[in-house]
Coordinates of C-alpha atoms in Angstrom, one line a residue:
X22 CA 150.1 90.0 151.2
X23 CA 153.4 91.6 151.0
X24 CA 155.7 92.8 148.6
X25 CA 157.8 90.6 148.0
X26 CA 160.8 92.4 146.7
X27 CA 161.8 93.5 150.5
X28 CA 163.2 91.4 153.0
X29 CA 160.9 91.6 156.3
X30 CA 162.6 93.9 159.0
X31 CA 164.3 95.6 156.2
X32 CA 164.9 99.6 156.1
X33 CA 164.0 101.6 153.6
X34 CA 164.2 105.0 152.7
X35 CA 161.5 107.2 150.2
X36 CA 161.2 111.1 149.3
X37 CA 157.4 109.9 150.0
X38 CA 155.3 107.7 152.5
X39 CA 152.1 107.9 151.6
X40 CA 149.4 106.2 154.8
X41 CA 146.2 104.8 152.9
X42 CA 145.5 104.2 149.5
X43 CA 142.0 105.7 148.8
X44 CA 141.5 108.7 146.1
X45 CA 143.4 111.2 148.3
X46 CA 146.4 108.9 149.3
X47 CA 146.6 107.2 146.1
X48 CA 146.2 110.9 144.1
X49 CA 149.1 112.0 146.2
X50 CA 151.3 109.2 145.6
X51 CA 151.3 109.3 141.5
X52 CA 151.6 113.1 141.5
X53 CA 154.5 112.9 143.8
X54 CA 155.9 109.9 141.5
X55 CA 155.3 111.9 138.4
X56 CA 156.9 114.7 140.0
X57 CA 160.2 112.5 140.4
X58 CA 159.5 111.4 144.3
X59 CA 160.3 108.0 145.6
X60 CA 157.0 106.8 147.0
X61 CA 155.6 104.1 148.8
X62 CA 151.9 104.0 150.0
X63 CA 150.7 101.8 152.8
X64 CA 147.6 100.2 152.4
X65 CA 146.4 97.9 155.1
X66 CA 143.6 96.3 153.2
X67 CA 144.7 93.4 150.7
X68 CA 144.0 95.7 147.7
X69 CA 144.3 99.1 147.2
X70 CA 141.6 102.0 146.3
X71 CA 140.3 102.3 150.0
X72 CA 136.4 102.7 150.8
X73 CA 136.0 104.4 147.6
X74 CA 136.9 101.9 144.8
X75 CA 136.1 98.8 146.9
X76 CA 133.5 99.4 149.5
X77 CA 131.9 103.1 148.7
X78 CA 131.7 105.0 145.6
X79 CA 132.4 102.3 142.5
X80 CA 129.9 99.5 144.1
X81 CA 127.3 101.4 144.8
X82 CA 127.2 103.1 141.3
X83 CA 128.2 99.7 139.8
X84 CA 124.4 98.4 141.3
X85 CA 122.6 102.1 141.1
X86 CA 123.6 101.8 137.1
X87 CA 122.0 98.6 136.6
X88 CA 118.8 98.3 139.0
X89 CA 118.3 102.0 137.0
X90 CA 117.7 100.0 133.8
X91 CA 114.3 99.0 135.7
X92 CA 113.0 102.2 135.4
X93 CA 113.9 102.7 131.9
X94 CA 111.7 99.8 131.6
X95 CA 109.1 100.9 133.5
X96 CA 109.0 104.3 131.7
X97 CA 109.5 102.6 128.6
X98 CA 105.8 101.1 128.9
X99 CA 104.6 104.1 129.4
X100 CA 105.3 105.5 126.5
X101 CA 104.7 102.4 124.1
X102 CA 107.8 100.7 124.4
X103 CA 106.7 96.9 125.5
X104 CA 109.8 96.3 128.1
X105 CA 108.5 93.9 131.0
X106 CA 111.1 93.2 134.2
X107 CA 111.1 89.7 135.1
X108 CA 113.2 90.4 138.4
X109 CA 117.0 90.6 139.6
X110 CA 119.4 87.8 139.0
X111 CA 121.4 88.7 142.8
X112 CA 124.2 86.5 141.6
X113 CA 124.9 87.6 138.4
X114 CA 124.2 91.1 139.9
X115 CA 126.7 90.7 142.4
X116 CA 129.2 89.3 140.1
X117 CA 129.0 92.3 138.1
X118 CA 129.7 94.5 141.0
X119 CA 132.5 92.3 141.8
X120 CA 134.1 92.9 138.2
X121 CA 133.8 96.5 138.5
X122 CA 135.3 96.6 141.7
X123 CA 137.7 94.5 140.9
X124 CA 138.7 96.5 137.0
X125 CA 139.0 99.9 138.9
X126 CA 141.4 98.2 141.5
X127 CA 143.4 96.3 138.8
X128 CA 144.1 99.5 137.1
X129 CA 144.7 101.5 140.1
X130 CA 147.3 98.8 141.0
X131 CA 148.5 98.5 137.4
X132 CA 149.0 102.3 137.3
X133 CA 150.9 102.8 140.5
X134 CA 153.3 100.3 139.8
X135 CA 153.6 102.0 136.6
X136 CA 154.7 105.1 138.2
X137 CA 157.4 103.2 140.2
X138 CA 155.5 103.5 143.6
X139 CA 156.0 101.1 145.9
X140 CA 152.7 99.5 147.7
X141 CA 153.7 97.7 151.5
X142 CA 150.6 96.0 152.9
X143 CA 150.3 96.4 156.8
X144 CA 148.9 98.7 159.6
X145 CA 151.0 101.6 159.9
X146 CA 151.8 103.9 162.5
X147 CA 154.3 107.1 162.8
X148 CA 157.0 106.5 165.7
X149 CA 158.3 109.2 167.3
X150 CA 161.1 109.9 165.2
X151 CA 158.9 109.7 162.0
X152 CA 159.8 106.5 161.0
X153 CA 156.6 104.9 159.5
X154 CA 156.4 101.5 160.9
X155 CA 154.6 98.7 159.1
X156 CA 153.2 95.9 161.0
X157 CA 152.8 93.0 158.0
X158 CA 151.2 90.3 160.8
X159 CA 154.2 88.1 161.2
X160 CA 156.7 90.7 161.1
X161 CA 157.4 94.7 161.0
X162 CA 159.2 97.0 158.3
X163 CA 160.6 100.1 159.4
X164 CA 159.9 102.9 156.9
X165 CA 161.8 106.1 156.4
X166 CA 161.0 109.4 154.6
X167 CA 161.8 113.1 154.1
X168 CA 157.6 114.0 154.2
X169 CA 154.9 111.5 155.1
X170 CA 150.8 112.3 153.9
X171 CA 148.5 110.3 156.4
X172 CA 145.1 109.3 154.5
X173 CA 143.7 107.1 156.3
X174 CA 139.9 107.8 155.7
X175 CA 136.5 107.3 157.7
X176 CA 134.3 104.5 158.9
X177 CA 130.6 104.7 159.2
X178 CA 129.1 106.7 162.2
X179 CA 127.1 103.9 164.7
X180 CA 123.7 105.2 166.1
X181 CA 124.7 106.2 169.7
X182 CA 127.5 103.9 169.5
X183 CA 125.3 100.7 169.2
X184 CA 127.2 98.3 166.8
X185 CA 126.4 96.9 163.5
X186 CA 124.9 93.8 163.3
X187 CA 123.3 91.1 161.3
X188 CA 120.1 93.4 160.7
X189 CA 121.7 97.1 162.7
X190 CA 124.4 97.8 159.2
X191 CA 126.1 100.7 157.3
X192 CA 127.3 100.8 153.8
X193 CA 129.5 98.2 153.9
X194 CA 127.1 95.5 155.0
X195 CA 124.5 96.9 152.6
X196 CA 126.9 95.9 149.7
X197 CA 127.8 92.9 151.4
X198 CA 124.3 91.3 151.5
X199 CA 123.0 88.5 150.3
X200 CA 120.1 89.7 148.2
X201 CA 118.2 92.8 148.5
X202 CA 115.9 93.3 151.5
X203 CA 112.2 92.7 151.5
X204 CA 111.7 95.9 153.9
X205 CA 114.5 98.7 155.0
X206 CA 114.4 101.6 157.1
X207 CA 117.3 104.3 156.1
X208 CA 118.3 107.0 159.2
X209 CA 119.6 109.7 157.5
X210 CA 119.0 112.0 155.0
X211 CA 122.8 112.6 153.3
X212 CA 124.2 110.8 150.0
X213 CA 124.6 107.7 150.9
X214 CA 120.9 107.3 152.7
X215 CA 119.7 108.4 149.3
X216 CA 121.8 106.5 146.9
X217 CA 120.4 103.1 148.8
X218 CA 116.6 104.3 149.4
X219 CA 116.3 104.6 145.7
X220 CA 118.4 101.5 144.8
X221 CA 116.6 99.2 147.3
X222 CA 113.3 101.2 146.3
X223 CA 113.9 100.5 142.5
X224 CA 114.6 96.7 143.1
X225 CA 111.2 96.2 145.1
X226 CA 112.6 97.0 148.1
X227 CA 109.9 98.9 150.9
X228 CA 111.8 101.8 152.2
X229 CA 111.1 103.8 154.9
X230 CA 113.3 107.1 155.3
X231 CA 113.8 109.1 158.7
X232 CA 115.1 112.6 158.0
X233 CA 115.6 114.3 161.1
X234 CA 115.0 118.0 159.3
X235 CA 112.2 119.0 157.2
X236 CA 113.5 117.9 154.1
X237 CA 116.4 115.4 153.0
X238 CA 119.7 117.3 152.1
X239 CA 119.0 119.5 154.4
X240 CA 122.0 121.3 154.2
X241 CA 122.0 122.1 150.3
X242 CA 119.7 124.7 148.9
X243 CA 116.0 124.7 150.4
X244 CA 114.7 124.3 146.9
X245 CA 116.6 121.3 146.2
X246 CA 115.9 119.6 149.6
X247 CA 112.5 120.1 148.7
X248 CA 112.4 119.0 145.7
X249 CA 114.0 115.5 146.0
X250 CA 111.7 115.0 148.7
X251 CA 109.0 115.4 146.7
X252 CA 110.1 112.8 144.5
X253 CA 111.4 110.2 146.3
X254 CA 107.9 110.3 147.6
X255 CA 106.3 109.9 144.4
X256 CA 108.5 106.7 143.4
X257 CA 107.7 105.1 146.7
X258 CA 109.7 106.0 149.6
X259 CA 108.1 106.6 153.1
X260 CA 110.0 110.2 153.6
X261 CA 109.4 110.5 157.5
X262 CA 110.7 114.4 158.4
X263 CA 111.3 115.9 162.1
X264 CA 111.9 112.4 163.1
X265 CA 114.4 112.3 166.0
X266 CA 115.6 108.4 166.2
X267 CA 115.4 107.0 169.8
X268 CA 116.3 103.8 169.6
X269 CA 116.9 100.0 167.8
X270 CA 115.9 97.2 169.0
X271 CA 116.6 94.4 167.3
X272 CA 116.8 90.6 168.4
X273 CA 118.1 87.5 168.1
X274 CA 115.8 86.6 164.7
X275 CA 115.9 88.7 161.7
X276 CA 114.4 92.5 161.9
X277 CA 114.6 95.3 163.5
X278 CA 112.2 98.0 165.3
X279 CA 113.4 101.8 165.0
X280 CA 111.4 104.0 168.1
X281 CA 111.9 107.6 166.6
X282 CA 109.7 110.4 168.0
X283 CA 108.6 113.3 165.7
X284 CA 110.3 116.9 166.7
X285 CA 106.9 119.0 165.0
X286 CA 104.8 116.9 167.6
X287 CA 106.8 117.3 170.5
X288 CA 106.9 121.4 170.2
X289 CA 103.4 121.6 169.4
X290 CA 102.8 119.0 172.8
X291 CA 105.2 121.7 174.8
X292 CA 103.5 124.8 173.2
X293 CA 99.8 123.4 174.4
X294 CA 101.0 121.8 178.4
X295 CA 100.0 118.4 177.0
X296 CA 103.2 116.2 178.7
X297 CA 101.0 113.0 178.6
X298 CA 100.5 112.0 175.1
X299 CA 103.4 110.1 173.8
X300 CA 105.2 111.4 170.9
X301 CA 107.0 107.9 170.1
X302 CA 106.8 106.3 167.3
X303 CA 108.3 102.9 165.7
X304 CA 108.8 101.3 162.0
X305 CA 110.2 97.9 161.7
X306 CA 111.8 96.0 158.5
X307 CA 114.4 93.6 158.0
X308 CA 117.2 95.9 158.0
X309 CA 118.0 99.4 159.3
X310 CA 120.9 101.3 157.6
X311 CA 122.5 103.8 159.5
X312 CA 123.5 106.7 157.3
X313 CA 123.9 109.2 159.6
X314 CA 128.3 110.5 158.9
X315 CA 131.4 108.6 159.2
X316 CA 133.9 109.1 161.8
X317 CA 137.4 109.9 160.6
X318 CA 140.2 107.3 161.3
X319 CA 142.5 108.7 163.8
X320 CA 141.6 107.1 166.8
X321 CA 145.3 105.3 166.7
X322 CA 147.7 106.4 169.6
X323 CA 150.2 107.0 167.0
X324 CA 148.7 110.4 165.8
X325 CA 149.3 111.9 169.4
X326 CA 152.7 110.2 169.6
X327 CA 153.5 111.9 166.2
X328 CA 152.5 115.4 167.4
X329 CA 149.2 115.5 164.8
X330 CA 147.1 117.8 166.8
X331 CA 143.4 116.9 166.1
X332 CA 140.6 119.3 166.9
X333 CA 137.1 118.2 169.2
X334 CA 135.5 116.3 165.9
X335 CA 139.0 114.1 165.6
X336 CA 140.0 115.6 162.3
X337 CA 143.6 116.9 161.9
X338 CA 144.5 120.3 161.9
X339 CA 146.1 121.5 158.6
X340 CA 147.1 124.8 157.0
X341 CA 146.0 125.2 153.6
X342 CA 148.1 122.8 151.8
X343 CA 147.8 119.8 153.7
X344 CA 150.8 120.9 156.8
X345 CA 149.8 119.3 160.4
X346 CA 151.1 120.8 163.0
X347 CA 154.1 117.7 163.1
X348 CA 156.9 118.9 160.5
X349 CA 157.0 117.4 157.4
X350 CA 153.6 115.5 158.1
X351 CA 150.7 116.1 156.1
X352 CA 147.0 114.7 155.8
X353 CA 144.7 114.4 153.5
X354 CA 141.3 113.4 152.6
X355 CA 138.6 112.3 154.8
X356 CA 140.3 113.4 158.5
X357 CA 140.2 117.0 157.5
X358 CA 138.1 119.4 157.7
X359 CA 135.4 119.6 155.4
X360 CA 133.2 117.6 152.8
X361 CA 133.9 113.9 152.8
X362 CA 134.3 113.4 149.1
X363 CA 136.4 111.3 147.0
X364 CA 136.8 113.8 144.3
X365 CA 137.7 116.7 147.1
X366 CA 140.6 114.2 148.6
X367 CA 141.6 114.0 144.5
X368 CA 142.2 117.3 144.8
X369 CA 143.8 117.8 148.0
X370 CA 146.5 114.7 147.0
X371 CA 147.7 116.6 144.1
X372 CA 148.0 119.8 146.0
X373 CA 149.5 118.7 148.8
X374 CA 152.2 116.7 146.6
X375 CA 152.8 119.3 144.5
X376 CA 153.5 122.0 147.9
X377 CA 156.1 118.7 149.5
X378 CA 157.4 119.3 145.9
X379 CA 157.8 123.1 146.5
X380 CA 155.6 123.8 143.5
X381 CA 153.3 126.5 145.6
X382 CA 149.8 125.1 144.4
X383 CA 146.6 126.8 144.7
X384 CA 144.5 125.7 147.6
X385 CA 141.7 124.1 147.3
X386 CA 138.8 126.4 147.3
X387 CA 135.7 124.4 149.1
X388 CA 133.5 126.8 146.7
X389 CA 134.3 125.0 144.1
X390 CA 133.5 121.0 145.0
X391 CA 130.7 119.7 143.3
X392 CA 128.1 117.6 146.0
X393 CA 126.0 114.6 144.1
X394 CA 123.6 112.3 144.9
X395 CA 122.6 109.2 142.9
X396 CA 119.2 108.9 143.9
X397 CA 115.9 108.9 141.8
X398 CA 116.0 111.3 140.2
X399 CA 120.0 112.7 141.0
X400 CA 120.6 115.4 142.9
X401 CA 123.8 118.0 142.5
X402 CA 125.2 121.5 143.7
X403 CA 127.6 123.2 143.8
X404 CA 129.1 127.0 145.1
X405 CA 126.7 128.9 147.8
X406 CA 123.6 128.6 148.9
X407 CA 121.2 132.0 148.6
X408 CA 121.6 131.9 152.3
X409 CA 125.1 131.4 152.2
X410 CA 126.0 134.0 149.5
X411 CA 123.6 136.6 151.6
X412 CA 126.4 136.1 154.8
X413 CA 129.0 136.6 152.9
X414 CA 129.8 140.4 153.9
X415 CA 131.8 140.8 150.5
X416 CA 128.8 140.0 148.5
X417 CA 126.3 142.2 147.3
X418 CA 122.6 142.1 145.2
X419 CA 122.3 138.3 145.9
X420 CA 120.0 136.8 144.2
X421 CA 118.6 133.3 143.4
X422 CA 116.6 132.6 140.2
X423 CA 114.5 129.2 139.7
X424 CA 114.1 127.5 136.5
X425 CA 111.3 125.1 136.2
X426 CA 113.0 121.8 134.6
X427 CA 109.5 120.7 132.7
X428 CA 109.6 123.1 130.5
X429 CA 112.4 121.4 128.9
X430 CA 110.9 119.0 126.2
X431 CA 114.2 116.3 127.2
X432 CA 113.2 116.4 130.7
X433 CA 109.6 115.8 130.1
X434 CA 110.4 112.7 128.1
X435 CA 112.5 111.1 130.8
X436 CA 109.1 111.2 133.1
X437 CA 111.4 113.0 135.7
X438 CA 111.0 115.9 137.5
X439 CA 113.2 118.1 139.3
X440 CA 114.5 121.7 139.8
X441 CA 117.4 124.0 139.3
X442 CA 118.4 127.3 140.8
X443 CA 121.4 130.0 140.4
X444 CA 122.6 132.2 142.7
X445 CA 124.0 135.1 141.1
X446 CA 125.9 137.9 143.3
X447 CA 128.6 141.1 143.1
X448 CA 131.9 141.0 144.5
X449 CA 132.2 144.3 146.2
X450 CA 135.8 144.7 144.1
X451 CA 133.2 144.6 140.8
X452 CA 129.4 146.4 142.2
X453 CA 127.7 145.8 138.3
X454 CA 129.2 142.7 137.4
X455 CA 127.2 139.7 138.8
X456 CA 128.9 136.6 138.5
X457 CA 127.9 133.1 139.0
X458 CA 128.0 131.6 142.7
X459 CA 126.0 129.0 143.0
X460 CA 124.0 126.1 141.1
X461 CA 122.3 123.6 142.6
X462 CA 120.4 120.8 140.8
X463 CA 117.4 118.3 141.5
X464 CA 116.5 116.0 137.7
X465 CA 117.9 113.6 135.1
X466 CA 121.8 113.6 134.6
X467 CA 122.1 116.4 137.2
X468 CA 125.1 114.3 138.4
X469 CA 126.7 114.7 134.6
X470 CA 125.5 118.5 134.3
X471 CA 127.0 120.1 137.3
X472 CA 130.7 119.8 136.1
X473 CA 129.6 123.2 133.9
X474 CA 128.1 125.1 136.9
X475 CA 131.9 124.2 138.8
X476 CA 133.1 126.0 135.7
X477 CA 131.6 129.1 136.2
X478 CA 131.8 128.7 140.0
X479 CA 135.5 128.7 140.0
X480 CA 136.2 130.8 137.3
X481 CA 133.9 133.2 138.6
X482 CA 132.2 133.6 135.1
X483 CA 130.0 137.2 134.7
X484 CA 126.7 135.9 134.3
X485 CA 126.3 138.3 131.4
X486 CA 129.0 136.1 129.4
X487 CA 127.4 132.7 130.9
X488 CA 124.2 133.4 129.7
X489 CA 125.8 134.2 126.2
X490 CA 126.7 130.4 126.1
X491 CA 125.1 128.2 123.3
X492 CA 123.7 124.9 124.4
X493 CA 123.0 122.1 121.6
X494 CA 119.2 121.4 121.4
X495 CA 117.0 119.9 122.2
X496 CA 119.0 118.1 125.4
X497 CA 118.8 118.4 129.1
X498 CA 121.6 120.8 129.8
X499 CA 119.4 123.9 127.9
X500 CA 118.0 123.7 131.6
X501 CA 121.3 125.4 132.5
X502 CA 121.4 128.0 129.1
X503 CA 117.8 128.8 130.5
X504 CA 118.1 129.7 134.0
X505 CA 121.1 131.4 133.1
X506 CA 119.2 133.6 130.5
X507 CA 116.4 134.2 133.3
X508 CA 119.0 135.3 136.0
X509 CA 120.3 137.9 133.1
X510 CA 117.0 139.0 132.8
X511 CA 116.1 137.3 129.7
X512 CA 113.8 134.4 130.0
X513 CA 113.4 132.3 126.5
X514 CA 111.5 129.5 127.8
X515 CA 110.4 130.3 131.3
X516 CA 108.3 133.3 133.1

């Protein structure tokens, strides 16, 4: 599809070309619009929103929202409520999914033409002299612009480059399946592993989970990593740590074989001589997901051609604001640096329009970007790690404080269990003042509560004025009034 108001080979000239149409390119585009730009975005899909709104973020919470009525169910009986779950209608499942998708996208395409920014549909690429050229299939449009933001996004990481398959599949064939699979085994141990071991474990699915750590998350906070282990445990899940995947077999028929070996096995093998007992080991199901990063999208010959330097992972080089190292080219989202988040790319699109707009825009402090999970039970953080705040040489009297989440009466009556921890610390610019660094969550509506701890984060809130903060009883976000109170050194609830 293109649009139709442009004769093919036409020239056309905007303040703004935007590359890609997910959160970050899409973000960018309206603020510049708003801002008085002429924009056009280029989307090469048939519909615009990127991985997010139609293969990534919106489905998968469209199908995590409804399988999690099966729980509520199964709780219900539990507490007298006579609920029984007579199993998944797929097809009216997936049509739901399907409407969601489709609402989000309608809007997003409702709202952009709103704005007066005008959508091409092609594969683009940046020519040497900065045109943007748009291949539409049976012909090509020649773009020109004053600044051009390139958000072109990521694509699911292959185990040692083996492609997907029928039963070897990432995200995208996960929301693309038929019906839910008998059997699964997840490699990985990040968001999206989790989000689809408890949505495939909640529909009846049997899940097996390879973390190659100790824990899942094993980049957030200890406690949390712990924590969710824990519990995805205790719903079901096979949680296999120190497993190293090897290799996938899988045939001509449906299923799959994973050969992993465990890493605690192998070191205790080296530490004793024993080189003769194998330390292999293999799970097989119908599908395996591979969850294990996605690669960003900037493989094309054009970035090179366009003078985008890209460092050894292939993300773009920026300055603060979004700059490349090509004047008047900018990127955003997914092929920079850092976590590869929709809300984060939000973010970036606004600042990096608002700097082409020469409005000088704060940077966007990775400190302050909320990380969640939609598993069973959800999972979020955000801020620094104890460990983190400890290396930070401008931090001083680090500490973290752990509030047990049962001894909130709301918690206890959603039959979840979880965690939460602070980590409180001095800038060395204010020695007595402790101000909140970190928060990092493991319970019910953990997802929903960390938008307050990003608060405090960014605003660097003294702990002394956070703990002074009334929350409503009795509900689930006292948890947070409570640790805060224990951090101050004034524990209502809690030892």
């Amino acid at each position: 599809m293109t649009d139709s108001s442009h004769t093919p080979g036409s020239e056309d000239t905007f303040d703004l070309v935007v590359i890609g149409s997910g959160p970050g390119g899409y973000t960018a585009a309206l603020r510049a619009a708003e801002l008085g730009s002429s924009v056009a975005v280029i989307e090469k899909d048939d519909v615009v929103g990127g991985v997010c709104l139609n293969r990534g973020c919106i489905p998968t919470k469209a199908l995590i929202t409804a399988v999690h009525d099966i729980e509520t169910a199964r709780h219900a009986q539990s507490v007298g409520v006579n609920l029984e779950f007579h199993g998944i209608d797929y097809g009216a499942l997936m049509k739901h999914k399907r409407h969601m998708v489709h609402t989000m996208t309608e809007g997003l395409s409702a709202l952009l033409s709103h704005r007066k920014v005008r959508v091409v549909h092609g594969e683009a690429s940046i020519a040497m002299n900065h045109d943007v050229i748009v291949d539409e299939g049976d012909s090509k449009r020649t773009l020109k612009a004053s600044d051009i933001i390139v958000a072109t996004g990521s694509v699911a990481r292959p185990f040692n480059d083996q492609p997907f398959s029928h039963s070897v599949i990432d995200s995208d064939r996960a929301l693309a399946l038929d019906t839910f699979p008998t059997s699964a085994v997840i490699i990985g141990s990040g968001a999206v592993a989790l989000e689809f071991a408890s949505l495939w474990n909640t529909a009846g699915t049997k899940v097996t989970l390879l973390a190659r750590r100790d824990r899942v998350l094993s980049h957030w906070s200890r406690r949390a990593g712990v924590t969710l282990t824990r519990e995805l445990q205790r719903n079901g899940i096979k949680v296999i740590t120190h497993a190293d995947t090897t290799s996938i077999d899988s045939g001509e028929n449906l299923g799959v074989t994973v050969h992993y070996d465990l890493a605690e096995q192998r070191a205790s093998e080296s530490e004793s001589g024993d080189s003769t007992e194998s330390t292999s080991h293999q799970v097989s199901a119908d599908v395996v997901l591979v969850a294990i990063g996605r690669t960003p999208s900037t493989g094309a010959a054009w970035f090179k051609e366009a003078g985008i330097e890209l460092d050894n992972h292939g993300l773009v080089k920026t300055d603060e604001l979004g700059q490349t190292s090509a004047k008047h080219i900018w990127a955003v989202g997914d092929i920079t640096a850092g976590r590869q988040m929709a809300h984060r790319a939000f973010e970036q699109g606004m600042t990096t329009a608002e700097a082409i707009a020469g409005l000088k825009p704060e940077p966007v402090d990775n400190d302050t970007i909320p990380s969640v999970v939609f598993s069973s039970p959800e999972a979020a953080c955000v801020g620094l790690t104890l460990e983190d705040a400890e290396a930070r040489e401008e931090l001083n009297d680090v500490k973290e404080t752990a509030f047990p989440m049962l001894s909130n009466a709301r918690v206890q009556m959603t039959g979840q269990n979880g965690s939460l921890s602070v980590v409180t610390g001095c800038e060395q610019s204010h020695p007595d003042t402790p101000i909140i660094l970190g928060m990092h969550m493991v319970g019910p509506s953990a997802t929903e509560l960390i938008a307050e701890a990003e608060e405090m984060v960014g605003n660097k809130t003294p702990l002394s004025k956070a703990a002074r903060l009334i929350h409503p009883h009795p509900t689930i976000s006292e948890t947070i009034g409570e640790a805060l109170l224990k951090a101050d050194g004034r524990p209502l609830n809690s030892r």
